[in-house]
């Protein structure tokens, strides 16, 4: 039995449980995956909840909004993470201590390579500097992006991400609102890491009229899978990567960390869509 869970706030709609249970079934492992919602736990504090999970026999837990940064401060990072990447979304409990990982970071890179192969990211304009934006931006740096341009309506948050990336050695700059249209037109790749495009926040963060000269686009939103942004990007001739790829590969990476198993991504994809065909459309 592999006991896993997710710690976060307002996580009732998460699809992580069904992915981890399915991956366990593929490996012949019985998996339980609990939702540990801070809104439903009296007197919640992160370190106390992690300690309780370790004592209760959890192999590990995923950590999501708004606790990824706090978790990074509490947990020793795994060596594969950049030192400057100040967030973890996966905690593994071992006898020699707790280890933190960020499978959004490695999952994004795995998804990118699966979708675009060895194509270099080039110059990339990323909308959004929140938690997932932190991971994808470091992923872009890991993939060898020539230049990373960050825009966020919260300029302070955007500048903070830029400073963090610079500390990690990236060629990065913040893009102000007046310069945004030109930056979008001149980019090789476009990324949406804002909530715009989710079922509850319809629309697109990028004007369709600005699309056409770029090479590729990625939307971190996966409910729905085919967002307005990606629909416009496809129509304009860009190659696209959906948010499902990030969800899928960060989950596989986390399960591999938890279990020590190696997952065949192609086989897991077939199994997942056979079990949950609605995931194709979100």
JSON list of N, CA and C in Angstrom, two decimals, residues 229-265:
[
{"chain": "A", "resi": 229, "resn": "UNK", "atom": "N", "xyz": [-7.16, 30.74, -25.90]},
{"chain": "A", "resi": 229, "resn": "UNK", "atom": "CA", "xyz": [-5.80, 31.12, -26.31]},
{"chain": "A", "resi": 229, "resn": "UNK", "atom": "C", "xyz": [-5.20, 30.08, -27.25]},
{"chain": "A", "resi": 230, "resn": "UNK", "atom": "N", "xyz": [-5.28, 28.80, -26.87]},
{"chain": "A", "resi": 230, "resn": "UNK", "atom": "CA", "xyz": [-4.70, 27.76, -27.72]},
{"chain": "A", "resi": 230, "resn": "UNK", "atom": "C", "xyz": [-5.47, 27.61, -29.03]},
{"chain": "A", "resi": 231, "resn": "UNK", "atom": "N", "xyz": [-6.77, 27.78, -28.99]},
{"chain": "A", "resi": 231, "resn": "UNK", "atom": "CA", "xyz": [-7.57, 27.73, -30.22]},
{"chain": "A", "resi": 231, "resn": "UNK", "atom": "C", "xyz": [-7.09, 28.80, -31.20]},
{"chain": "A", "resi": 232, "resn": "UNK", "atom": "N", "xyz": [-6.88, 30.01, -30.71]},
{"chain": "A", "resi": 232, "resn": "UNK", "atom": "CA", "xyz": [-6.40, 31.10, -31.56]},
{"chain": "A", "resi": 232, "resn": "UNK", "atom": "C", "xyz": [-4.98, 30.84, -32.04]},
{"chain": "A", "resi": 233, "resn": "UNK", "atom": "N", "xyz": [-4.15, 30.26, -31.16]},
{"chain": "A", "resi": 233, "resn": "UNK", "atom": "CA", "xyz": [-2.77, 29.97, -31.54]},
{"chain": "A", "resi": 233, "resn": "UNK", "atom": "C", "xyz": [-2.71, 28.92, -32.65]},
{"chain": "A", "resi": 234, "resn": "UNK", "atom": "N", "xyz": [-3.52, 27.87, -32.52]},
{"chain": "A", "resi": 234, "resn": "UNK", "atom": "CA", "xyz": [-3.58, 26.86, -33.58]},
{"chain": "A", "resi": 234, "resn": "UNK", "atom": "C", "xyz": [-4.01, 27.48, -34.91]},
{"chain": "A", "resi": 235, "resn": "UNK", "atom": "N", "xyz": [-5.05, 28.29, -34.83]},
{"chain": "A", "resi": 235, "resn": "UNK", "atom": "CA", "xyz": [-5.60, 28.94, -36.03]},
{"chain": "A", "resi": 235, "resn": "UNK", "atom": "C", "xyz": [-4.56, 29.82, -36.71]},
{"chain": "A", "resi": 236, "resn": "UNK", "atom": "N", "xyz": [-3.66, 30.41, -35.90]},
{"chain": "A", "resi": 236, "resn": "UNK", "atom": "CA", "xyz": [-2.62, 31.28, -36.43]},
{"chain": "A", "resi": 236, "resn": "UNK", "atom": "C", "xyz": [-1.39, 30.51, -36.89]},
{"chain": "A", "resi": 237, "resn": "UNK", "atom": "N", "xyz": [-1.41, 29.18, -36.76]},
{"chain": "A", "resi": 237, "resn": "UNK", "atom": "CA", "xyz": [-0.32, 28.36, -37.27]},
{"chain": "A", "resi": 237, "resn": "UNK", "atom": "C", "xyz": [0.75, 27.99, -36.28]},
{"chain": "A", "resi": 238, "resn": "UNK", "atom": "N", "xyz": [0.52, 28.27, -34.99]},
{"chain": "A", "resi": 238, "resn": "UNK", "atom": "CA", "xyz": [1.51, 27.91, -33.97]},
{"chain": "A", "resi": 238, "resn": "UNK", "atom": "C", "xyz": [1.34, 26.45, -33.57]},
{"chain": "A", "resi": 239, "resn": "UNK", "atom": "N", "xyz": [2.44, 25.80, -33.21]},
{"chain": "A", "resi": 239, "resn": "UNK", "atom": "CA", "xyz": [2.37, 24.51, -32.55]},
{"chain": "A", "resi": 239, "resn": "UNK", "atom": "C", "xyz": [2.00, 24.76, -31.09]},
{"chain": "A", "resi": 240, "resn": "UNK", "atom": "N", "xyz": [1.18, 23.87, -30.51]},
{"chain": "A", "resi": 240, "resn": "UNK", "atom": "CA", "xyz": [0.71, 24.15, -29.16]},
{"chain": "A", "resi": 240, "resn": "UNK", "atom": "C", "xyz": [0.95, 22.96, -28.23]},
{"chain": "A", "resi": 241, "resn": "UNK", "atom": "N", "xyz": [1.04, 23.29, -26.95]},
{"chain": "A", "resi": 241, "resn": "UNK", "atom": "CA", "xyz": [1.12, 22.32, -25.86]},
{"chain": "A", "resi": 241, "resn": "UNK", "atom": "C", "xyz": [0.03, 22.68, -24.86]},
{"chain": "A", "resi": 242, "resn": "UNK", "atom": "N", "xyz": [-0.81, 21.73, -24.54]},
{"chain": "A", "resi": 242, "resn": "UNK", "atom": "CA", "xyz": [-1.93, 22.00, -23.63]},
{"chain": "A", "resi": 242, "resn": "UNK", "atom": "C", "xyz": [-1.51, 21.87, -22.18]},
{"chain": "A", "resi": 243, "resn": "UNK", "atom": "N", "xyz": [-2.34, 22.42, -21.30]},
{"chain": "A", "resi": 243, "resn": "UNK", "atom": "CA", "xyz": [-2.08, 22.32, -19.87]},
{"chain": "A", "resi": 243, "resn": "UNK", "atom": "C", "xyz": [-2.18, 20.90, -19.35]},
{"chain": "A", "resi": 244, "resn": "UNK", "atom": "N", "xyz": [-2.86, 20.02, -20.10]},
{"chain": "A", "resi": 244, "resn": "UNK", "atom": "CA", "xyz": [-2.92, 18.63, -19.66]},
{"chain": "A", "resi": 244, "resn": "UNK", "atom": "C", "xyz": [-1.53, 18.03, -19.58]},
{"chain": "A", "resi": 245, "resn": "UNK", "atom": "N", "xyz": [-0.64, 18.43, -20.50]},
{"chain": "A", "resi": 245, "resn": "UNK", "atom": "CA", "xyz": [0.72, 17.87, -20.51]},
{"chain": "A", "resi": 245, "resn": "UNK", "atom": "C", "xyz": [1.44, 18.18, -19.21]},
{"chain": "A", "resi": 246, "resn": "UNK", "atom": "N", "xyz": [1.28, 19.40, -18.70]},
{"chain": "A", "resi": 246, "resn": "UNK", "atom": "CA", "xyz": [1.90, 19.74, -17.43]},
{"chain": "A", "resi": 246, "resn": "UNK", "atom": "C", "xyz": [1.28, 18.94, -16.29]},
{"chain": "A", "resi": 247, "resn": "UNK", "atom": "N", "xyz": [-0.05, 18.90, -16.23]},
{"chain": "A", "resi": 247, "resn": "UNK", "atom": "CA", "xyz": [-0.73, 18.11, -15.21]},
{"chain": "A", "resi": 247, "resn": "UNK", "atom": "C", "xyz": [-0.26, 16.66, -15.24]},
{"chain": "A", "resi": 248, "resn": "UNK", "atom": "N", "xyz": [-0.21, 16.09, -16.42]},
{"chain": "A", "resi": 248, "resn": "UNK", "atom": "CA", "xyz": [0.11, 14.68, -16.60]},
{"chain": "A", "resi": 248, "resn": "UNK", "atom": "C", "xyz": [1.55, 14.37, -16.20]},
{"chain": "A", "resi": 249, "resn": "UNK", "atom": "N", "xyz": [2.48, 15.13, -16.71]},
{"chain": "A", "resi": 249, "resn": "UNK", "atom": "CA", "xyz": [3.89, 14.82, -16.46]},
{"chain": "A", "resi": 249, "resn": "UNK", "atom": "C", "xyz": [4.35, 15.23, -15.07]},
{"chain": "A", "resi": 250, "resn": "UNK", "atom": "N", "xyz": [3.79, 16.29, -14.51]},
{"chain": "A", "resi": 250, "resn": "UNK", "atom": "CA", "xyz": [4.16, 16.58, -13.13]},
{"chain": "A", "resi": 250, "resn": "UNK", "atom": "C", "xyz": [3.65, 15.47, -12.21]},
{"chain": "A", "resi": 251, "resn": "UNK", "atom": "N", "xyz": [2.48, 14.91, -12.55]},
{"chain": "A", "resi": 251, "resn": "UNK", "atom": "CA", "xyz": [1.95, 13.80, -11.76]},
{"chain": "A", "resi": 251, "resn": "UNK", "atom": "C", "xyz": [2.80, 12.54, -11.89]},
{"chain": "A", "resi": 252, "resn": "UNK", "atom": "N", "xyz": [3.22, 12.23, -13.10]},
{"chain": "A", "resi": 252, "resn": "UNK", "atom": "CA", "xyz": [4.09, 11.07, -13.31]},
{"chain": "A", "resi": 252, "resn": "UNK", "atom": "C", "xyz": [5.41, 11.26, -12.56]},
{"chain": "A", "resi": 253, "resn": "UNK", "atom": "N", "xyz": [6.00, 12.44, -12.68]},
{"chain": "A", "resi": 253, "resn": "UNK", "atom": "CA", "xyz": [7.26, 12.71, -11.98]},
{"chain": "A", "resi": 253, "resn": "UNK", "atom": "C", "xyz": [7.08, 12.56, -10.47]},
{"chain": "A", "resi": 254, "resn": "UNK", "atom": "N", "xyz": [5.98, 13.05, -9.94]},
{"chain": "A", "resi": 254, "resn": "UNK", "atom": "CA", "xyz": [5.73, 12.92, -8.50]},
{"chain": "A", "resi": 254, "resn": "UNK", "atom": "C", "xyz": [5.57, 11.46, -8.11]},
{"chain": "A", "resi": 255, "resn": "UNK", "atom": "N", "xyz": [4.80, 10.70, -8.90]},
{"chain": "A", "resi": 255, "resn": "UNK", "atom": "CA", "xyz": [4.59, 9.30, -8.56]},
{"chain": "A", "resi": 255, "resn": "UNK", "atom": "C", "xyz": [5.91, 8.53, -8.60]},
{"chain": "A", "resi": 256, "resn": "UNK", "atom": "N", "xyz": [6.75, 8.84, -9.56]},
{"chain": "A", "resi": 256, "resn": "UNK", "atom": "CA", "xyz": [8.05, 8.17, -9.63]},
{"chain": "A", "resi": 256, "resn": "UNK", "atom": "C", "xyz": [8.89, 8.49, -8.40]},
{"chain": "A", "resi": 257, "resn": "UNK", "atom": "N", "xyz": [8.82, 9.72, -7.91]},
{"chain": "A", "resi": 257, "resn": "UNK", "atom": "CA", "xyz": [9.54, 10.11, -6.70]},
{"chain": "A", "resi": 257, "resn": "UNK", "atom": "C", "xyz": [8.97, 9.36, -5.49]},
{"chain": "A", "resi": 258, "resn": "UNK", "atom": "N", "xyz": [7.65, 9.30, -5.40]},
{"chain": "A", "resi": 258, "resn": "UNK", "atom": "CA", "xyz": [7.01, 8.64, -4.26]},
{"chain": "A", "resi": 258, "resn": "UNK", "atom": "C", "xyz": [7.29, 7.13, -4.23]},
{"chain": "A", "resi": 259, "resn": "UNK", "atom": "N", "xyz": [7.23, 6.50, -5.40]},
{"chain": "A", "resi": 259, "resn": "UNK", "atom": "CA", "xyz": [7.21, 5.03, -5.46]},
{"chain": "A", "resi": 259, "resn": "UNK", "atom": "C", "xyz": [8.54, 4.39, -5.85]},
{"chain": "A", "resi": 260, "resn": "UNK", "atom": "N", "xyz": [9.40, 5.14, -6.53]},
{"chain": "A", "resi": 260, "resn": "UNK", "atom": "CA", "xyz": [10.62, 4.55, -7.07]},
{"chain": "A", "resi": 260, "resn": "UNK", "atom": "C", "xyz": [10.40, 3.82, -8.38]},
{"chain": "A", "resi": 261, "resn": "UNK", "atom": "N", "xyz": [9.15, 3.78, -8.87]},
{"chain": "A", "resi": 261, "resn": "UNK", "atom": "CA", "xyz": [8.83, 3.12, -10.14]},
{"chain": "A", "resi": 261, "resn": "UNK", "atom": "C", "xyz": [9.19, 4.02, -11.31]},
{"chain": "A", "resi": 262, "resn": "UNK", "atom": "N", "xyz": [9.32, 3.41, -12.48]},
{"chain": "A", "resi": 262, "resn": "UNK", "atom": "CA", "xyz": [9.50, 4.15, -13.72]},
{"chain": "A", "resi": 262, "resn": "UNK", "atom": "C", "xyz": [8.24, 3.98, -14.57]},
{"chain": "A", "resi": 263, "resn": "UNK", "atom": "N", "xyz": [7.66, 5.09, -15.01]},
{"chain": "A", "resi": 263, "resn": "UNK", "atom": "CA", "xyz": [6.39, 5.06, -15.72]},
{"chain": "A", "resi": 263, "resn": "UNK", "atom": "C", "xyz": [6.61, 5.26, -17.21]},
{"chain": "A", "resi": 264, "resn": "UNK", "atom": "N", "xyz": [6.00, 4.41, -18.01]},
{"chain": "A", "resi": 264, "resn": "UNK", "atom": "CA", "xyz": [5.95, 4.58, -19.46]},
{"chain": "A", "resi": 264, "resn": "UNK", "atom": "C", "xyz": [4.87, 5.63, -19.75]},
{"chain": "A", "resi": 265, "resn": "UNK", "atom": "N", "xyz": [5.29, 6.83, -20.15]},
{"chain": "A", "resi": 265, "resn": "UNK", "atom": "CA", "xyz": [4.36, 7.93, -20.36]},
{"chain": "A", "resi": 265, "resn": "UNK", "atom": "C", "xyz": [3.31, 7.64, -21.41]}
]
